[in-house]
XYZ file of C-alpha atoms in Angstrom:
422
model
C 43.119 -50.662 -42.034
C 46.103 -50.719 -44.414
C 49.532 -50.334 -42.910
C 50.075 -46.605 -42.525
C 52.960 -46.474 -40.066
C 54.762 -43.126 -39.822
C 57.010 -43.363 -42.887
C 60.202 -42.521 -41.065
C 63.828 -43.115 -41.806
C 65.048 -45.917 -39.505
C 67.788 -43.726 -38.003
C 65.096 -41.357 -36.702
C 63.670 -44.098 -34.509
C 65.098 -44.279 -30.991
C 64.256 -47.329 -28.877
C 61.609 -46.570 -26.283
C 61.717 -42.822 -26.959
C 60.662 -42.046 -30.533
C 56.944 -41.659 -30.961
C 54.440 -41.281 -33.791
C 50.648 -41.204 -33.898
C 48.111 -41.935 -36.639
C 44.642 -40.445 -36.175
C 41.690 -41.583 -38.294
C 38.723 -39.240 -38.721
C 35.261 -39.266 -40.260
C 33.950 -36.670 -42.689
C 30.295 -35.769 -42.191
C 28.061 -33.460 -44.188
C 27.804 -30.059 -42.494
C 24.012 -30.028 -42.958
C 22.834 -33.615 -42.504
C 25.590 -34.851 -40.161
C 25.833 -38.079 -42.180
C 29.149 -39.452 -43.409
C 30.127 -38.252 -46.878
C 32.729 -39.476 -49.345
C 34.744 -36.281 -49.775
C 38.167 -37.501 -48.704
C 39.906 -36.719 -51.986
C 38.771 -33.107 -52.125
C 39.505 -32.566 -48.419
C 43.018 -33.962 -48.817
C 43.632 -31.728 -51.822
C 42.462 -28.717 -49.833
C 44.636 -29.680 -46.832
C 47.805 -29.714 -48.907
C 51.157 -30.980 -47.614
C 51.752 -31.643 -43.944
C 53.819 -29.040 -42.097
C 56.073 -31.811 -40.757
C 56.394 -33.659 -44.069
C 60.176 -33.524 -43.619
C 59.890 -36.043 -40.804
C 57.195 -37.922 -42.750
C 54.112 -36.313 -41.292
C 51.265 -36.731 -43.771
C 47.582 -36.527 -44.588
C 46.094 -39.500 -46.396
C 42.960 -41.425 -47.180
C 41.672 -44.620 -45.640
C 39.597 -47.554 -46.833
C 36.394 -45.595 -47.417
C 36.054 -42.159 -48.988
C 34.450 -40.814 -45.790
C 37.694 -41.257 -43.834
C 40.908 -39.248 -43.665
C 44.017 -39.709 -41.588
C 46.621 -37.423 -40.070
C 49.983 -39.021 -39.325
C 52.572 -37.210 -37.240
C 56.237 -37.276 -38.015
C 58.647 -38.888 -35.579
C 58.716 -37.029 -32.254
C 60.729 -37.494 -29.096
C 58.667 -35.595 -26.530
C 55.014 -34.982 -25.724
C 55.198 -31.301 -26.596
C 56.202 -32.205 -30.149
C 53.462 -34.823 -30.493
C 50.890 -32.454 -29.060
C 51.808 -29.699 -31.530
C 51.496 -32.087 -34.460
C 48.226 -33.611 -33.241
C 46.661 -30.169 -32.938
C 48.031 -29.024 -36.265
C 46.747 -32.107 -38.102
C 43.263 -31.731 -36.688
C 43.083 -27.995 -37.359
C 44.315 -28.335 -40.937
C 41.952 -31.164 -41.859
C 38.997 -29.477 -40.127
C 39.597 -26.263 -42.059
C 39.857 -28.190 -45.316
C 36.683 -30.117 -44.530
C 34.703 -26.942 -43.870
C 35.781 -25.619 -47.252
C 34.275 -28.760 -48.797
C 30.954 -28.484 -46.939
C 31.898 -31.100 -44.354
C 32.874 -31.404 -40.703
C 35.831 -33.350 -39.343
C 34.664 -35.723 -36.602
C 36.860 -37.851 -34.363
C 34.742 -40.826 -33.282
C 35.214 -44.566 -33.354
C 32.044 -45.189 -35.391
C 29.548 -43.021 -37.318
C 26.885 -41.428 -35.126
C 24.267 -41.084 -37.878
C 23.269 -43.416 -40.681
C 23.254 -42.754 -44.405
C 24.270 -44.637 -47.544
C 27.631 -46.428 -47.421
C 30.365 -44.206 -48.872
C 32.386 -45.410 -51.841
C 35.643 -47.271 -51.395
C 38.730 -45.108 -51.804
C 40.694 -45.567 -55.005
C 43.692 -47.878 -55.046
C 44.575 -51.479 -55.845
C 45.123 -52.472 -52.229
C 41.764 -51.069 -51.111
C 40.114 -52.976 -53.949
C 41.868 -56.167 -52.848
C 40.651 -55.665 -49.276
C 37.043 -55.274 -50.414
C 37.345 -58.326 -52.641
C 38.701 -60.392 -49.756
C 36.230 -59.373 -47.039
C 33.081 -58.478 -48.982
C 30.155 -57.097 -47.026
C 32.149 -56.850 -43.800
C 34.057 -53.847 -45.133
C 31.503 -52.174 -47.410
C 30.364 -49.872 -44.602
C 33.333 -50.326 -42.261
C 33.871 -46.762 -41.037
C 35.589 -47.600 -37.751
C 38.319 -45.146 -36.771
C 41.165 -45.544 -34.298
C 44.148 -43.814 -32.758
C 47.356 -45.732 -33.454
C 50.587 -45.170 -31.536
C 54.080 -46.157 -32.727
C 57.068 -46.400 -30.375
C 60.607 -47.160 -31.517
C 62.282 -50.463 -30.618
C 65.796 -51.692 -31.500
C 64.868 -54.728 -33.605
C 62.063 -57.053 -34.615
C 62.660 -59.711 -31.973
C 62.477 -57.008 -29.317
C 59.278 -55.704 -30.902
C 57.612 -59.112 -30.564
C 58.808 -59.462 -26.960
C 57.438 -55.981 -26.158
C 54.063 -56.891 -27.686
C 53.956 -59.900 -25.363
C 54.347 -57.532 -22.399
C 51.632 -55.227 -23.746
C 48.965 -57.923 -24.119
C 47.357 -57.637 -20.632
C 47.141 -53.833 -20.917
C 45.428 -53.492 -24.293
C 41.888 -53.783 -22.819
C 42.716 -50.997 -20.345
C 43.905 -48.687 -23.120
C 40.679 -49.421 -24.977
C 38.412 -48.829 -21.973
C 40.027 -45.471 -21.268
C 39.545 -44.419 -24.902
C 36.005 -45.605 -25.740
C 34.424 -43.076 -28.097
C 31.965 -45.056 -30.204
C 28.666 -45.132 -28.324
C 26.524 -44.780 -31.475
C 26.146 -46.869 -34.577
C 24.555 -45.191 -37.598
C 21.684 -43.444 -35.854
C 21.111 -45.654 -32.863
C 22.624 -45.990 -29.422
C 24.971 -48.935 -29.734
C 24.712 -50.216 -26.148
C 28.491 -50.544 -26.238
C 30.617 -47.461 -25.484
C 33.348 -49.202 -27.493
C 31.269 -50.204 -30.529
C 34.377 -49.981 -32.744
C 35.711 -53.165 -31.184
C 32.498 -54.984 -32.130
C 33.052 -53.869 -35.721
C 36.677 -55.011 -35.618
C 35.814 -58.407 -34.154
C 34.280 -59.419 -37.490
C 37.736 -59.801 -38.985
C 39.929 -62.904 -38.625
C 42.507 -62.705 -35.867
C 41.211 -59.481 -34.339
C 41.771 -58.546 -30.705
C 44.680 -59.241 -28.366
C 47.578 -60.839 -30.271
C 48.799 -64.302 -29.340
C 51.991 -64.683 -27.301
C 54.969 -65.319 -29.605
C 58.373 -66.645 -28.601
C 60.259 -64.816 -31.360
C 59.920 -62.723 -34.483
C 60.314 -65.911 -36.516
C 57.336 -67.496 -34.747
C 55.267 -64.332 -35.157
C 56.127 -64.038 -38.855
C 55.334 -67.714 -39.435
C 51.904 -67.209 -37.866
C 51.178 -64.221 -40.094
C 52.410 -66.119 -43.149
C 50.050 -68.979 -42.325
C 47.121 -66.542 -42.151
C 48.078 -65.089 -45.525
C 48.393 -68.594 -46.967
C 44.957 -69.456 -45.580
C 43.511 -66.483 -47.445
C 42.279 -64.574 -44.401
C 44.825 -61.744 -44.713
C 45.478 -59.846 -47.932
C 49.226 -59.744 -47.235
C 51.750 -59.807 -44.396
C 51.305 -56.046 -43.806
C 47.681 -56.615 -42.799
C 46.905 -57.967 -39.365
C 43.970 -57.053 -37.162
C 45.627 -57.466 -33.752
C 45.569 -54.459 -31.444
C 49.345 -54.478 -31.047
C 52.000 -55.657 -33.461
C 55.546 -55.089 -34.644
C 55.295 -52.692 -37.573
C 55.671 -54.564 -40.859
C 57.758 -51.676 -42.245
C 59.713 -49.915 -39.498
C 61.435 -50.697 -36.182
C 58.425 -49.751 -34.082
C 55.727 -51.363 -32.015
C 52.280 -50.237 -33.158
C 49.382 -50.186 -30.673
C 45.864 -49.848 -32.108
C 43.695 -50.383 -29.043
C 42.192 -46.893 -28.788
C 39.118 -45.512 -30.475
C 39.647 -42.310 -32.429
C 40.250 -39.794 -29.648
C 37.614 -37.101 -29.171
C 40.281 -34.499 -28.364
C 43.965 -34.096 -29.103
C 44.655 -34.384 -25.375
C 43.109 -37.855 -25.280
C 45.266 -38.904 -28.230
C 48.240 -37.454 -26.375
C 47.314 -39.528 -23.311
C 47.267 -42.717 -25.377
C 50.652 -41.867 -26.875
C 52.193 -41.213 -23.470
C 50.742 -44.340 -21.864
C 51.820 -46.576 -24.727
C 55.351 -45.187 -24.659
C 55.449 -45.684 -20.894
C 54.309 -49.301 -21.247
C 56.900 -49.944 -23.962
C 59.552 -48.431 -21.691
C 58.480 -50.734 -18.860
C 58.650 -53.722 -21.194
C 62.144 -52.766 -22.355
C 63.209 -52.462 -18.709
C 61.920 -55.966 -17.972
C 63.568 -57.426 -21.064
C 66.892 -55.834 -20.094
C 66.605 -57.675 -16.773
C 65.744 -60.945 -18.507
C 62.087 -60.897 -17.448
C 59.843 -62.616 -19.960
C 56.262 -61.407 -20.357
C 53.578 -63.381 -18.507
C 51.695 -65.757 -20.776
C 48.278 -64.295 -20.062
C 45.532 -66.636 -21.195
C 44.149 -65.646 -24.594
C 40.538 -66.252 -23.614
C 40.843 -64.135 -20.468
C 42.446 -61.390 -22.570
C 39.499 -61.645 -24.962
C 37.085 -61.427 -22.022
C 38.820 -58.290 -20.743
C 38.609 -56.765 -24.209
C 34.895 -57.553 -24.448
C 34.289 -55.972 -21.027
C 36.181 -52.848 -22.127
C 34.001 -52.595 -25.227
C 30.756 -53.325 -23.362
C 31.265 -51.137 -20.293
C 34.175 -48.783 -20.929
C 35.117 -47.300 -17.561
C 31.717 -48.042 -15.998
C 32.017 -51.738 -15.248
C 34.320 -54.527 -14.176
C 37.399 -55.536 -16.113
C 39.225 -58.828 -16.099
C 42.897 -58.818 -15.090
C 44.295 -61.422 -17.542
C 47.362 -62.148 -15.412
C 45.699 -62.389 -11.991
C 42.562 -63.915 -13.591
C 40.146 -61.926 -11.493
C 37.635 -59.137 -11.958
C 38.919 -55.653 -11.098
C 37.179 -52.244 -11.212
C 38.103 -50.455 -14.416
C 39.635 -47.394 -12.747
C 41.807 -49.620 -10.566
C 43.177 -51.180 -13.747
C 43.977 -47.695 -15.049
C 45.809 -46.953 -11.802
C 47.708 -50.231 -12.196
C 48.627 -49.297 -15.769
C 49.953 -45.893 -14.692
C 51.949 -47.571 -11.920
C 53.383 -50.043 -14.441
C 54.380 -47.251 -16.833
C 55.327 -44.842 -14.034
C 59.127 -45.308 -13.918
C 59.450 -44.852 -17.689
C 57.096 -41.861 -17.593
C 59.139 -40.301 -14.803
C 62.383 -40.756 -16.757
C 60.919 -38.950 -19.764
C 59.431 -36.210 -17.576
C 55.883 -37.155 -18.593
C 54.433 -38.516 -15.358
C 52.818 -35.296 -14.123
C 51.254 -34.638 -17.538
C 49.864 -38.177 -17.683
C 48.398 -37.941 -14.186
C 46.713 -34.658 -15.154
C 45.333 -36.135 -18.383
C 44.005 -39.236 -16.611
C 42.319 -37.011 -14.047
C 40.844 -34.996 -16.925
C 39.198 -38.119 -18.337
C 38.036 -39.146 -14.866
C 36.331 -35.757 -14.382
C 35.034 -35.054 -17.896
C 34.212 -38.675 -18.730
C 35.274 -40.848 -21.631
C 34.307 -39.836 -25.132
C 31.438 -42.336 -25.038
C 30.096 -40.938 -21.770
C 30.095 -37.460 -23.266
C 28.336 -38.753 -26.385
C 25.572 -40.245 -24.278
C 25.070 -37.074 -22.287
C 24.915 -34.982 -25.468
C 22.304 -37.368 -26.897
C 20.158 -37.053 -23.781
C 20.164 -33.288 -24.260
C 19.672 -33.066 -28.018
C 19.646 -36.439 -29.758
C 22.222 -37.923 -32.156
C 22.650 -34.696 -34.142
C 23.789 -32.961 -30.942
C 26.399 -35.713 -30.589
C 27.774 -34.948 -34.052
C 27.978 -31.244 -33.277
C 29.724 -31.906 -29.960
C 32.214 -34.257 -31.605
C 33.049 -31.692 -34.290
C 33.751 -29.115 -31.559
C 35.833 -31.515 -29.519
C 37.886 -32.592 -32.533
C 39.257 -29.044 -32.723
C 38.997 -28.190 -29.031
C 41.771 -27.046 -26.737
C 41.606 -30.348 -24.862
C 40.406 -31.847 -21.631
C 38.900 -29.317 -19.237
C 41.029 -29.029 -16.128
C 43.694 -31.422 -17.397
C 46.481 -28.895 -17.090
C 47.610 -29.271 -20.705
C 47.194 -25.786 -22.000
C 49.018 -23.442 -24.321
C 52.405 -24.086 -22.734
C 52.228 -27.810 -23.478
C 51.647 -30.863 -21.262
C 51.604 -29.821 -17.657
C 51.345 -26.129 -18.532
C 48.533 -23.754 -17.622
C 45.049 -24.855 -18.554
C 43.472 -22.904 -21.381
C 40.591 -20.580 -20.752
C 38.900 -17.596 -22.317
C 42.144 -15.638 -22.193
C 44.210 -18.193 -24.100
C 46.364 -16.563 -26.755
C 47.771 -19.576 -28.570
C 45.192 -19.395 -31.349
C 43.714 -22.727 -30.274
C 40.110 -23.136 -29.229
C 39.552 -23.410 -25.475
C 38.076 -26.427 -23.721
C 34.527 -27.139 -24.809
C 32.780 -28.723 -21.848
C 30.602 -26.792 -19.487
C 29.572 -28.032 -16.055
C 26.629 -29.986 -17.471
C 29.029 -32.067 -19.563
C 31.118 -33.193 -16.589
C 30.546 -36.601 -15.055
C 28.212 -36.212 -12.051
C 28.125 -39.970 -11.567
C 29.130 -43.046 -13.581
C 27.028 -43.647 -16.674
C 25.401 -47.002 -17.186
C 25.209 -48.678 -20.588
């Protein structure tokens, strides 16, 4: 929830190319599967980040049951992938040493007493401001930062991103349970986030000055703790020359986090292309954007989705295809298009994180979901996605993999035989 942008020197940020990812995780007791407040001891055990020189880090979040791995600034998917896998492996190892499991999910699967709030003046101020809404707020996301040349450009890029935020969410849904019960929403995290003022798709802004004035008014009204705190799913970073996109649930696997990073960078590249040609972003209606976001949370990839620009209902997978087509030229320039197509196909075949959660629950109940999530958090990635030991687009991992990473975790029974229904 607090601003935790990759703490990078500005000269390391390259417009439309530099990339950083923040991943939020839950800590659950290795025996009970319930969330536990062991963040401080896990972070001590994890030690410094291997890429601390480019500001990679491990840190706490609002509640003591949450930890975060932040990559340093990267310029290609191979670099991001290496750091995503490293961060997960290091935190998971540290968690096991503290009697816990590292779980990447948008919301807690099992119940249990609310964990304590993490120490720090800003966390205390957040709890004081929002009260009961945050006392058990254990929602976790995958945040992507992409470099932009200046703040006005950042706001203009966010305008272009607005219609695509529901698609990024639908593709990432990984929060099908809510403290011991089936949530009925594969994207339950968005329901949790909607309790905060100004959550969801950001409003269209004509300039950085207009955007900043809007944020200042929210701070003045007492609904934001400070100007660094907004709840919109995309925003110009309050600290660095990046656009930050926070649409995705915490990704079940590193490959799914990698997919979000690649798609967001491709969309930012497309926006920069349009801006260079003088093309302003469409002013998609805010209520239609909100409807598309609700559909993404309610159905994930299993239902209709509103196209906020065309103002019509479109099948969810068609919207994903449209998104890839939109980002395609930028992805091709960076050499990422084939990897993205393979990763998208991996999600299509294996199912979203929420679909896999539901199938695991049908086989073994909520505790089986926790166990599956813990495996996937450290897994080699999406089965059949072609993102193996040689990096994106390389050979898929299998039993003979020699990279030291765990192979893919899904067997045939965990594939998607047909679309799930909520």
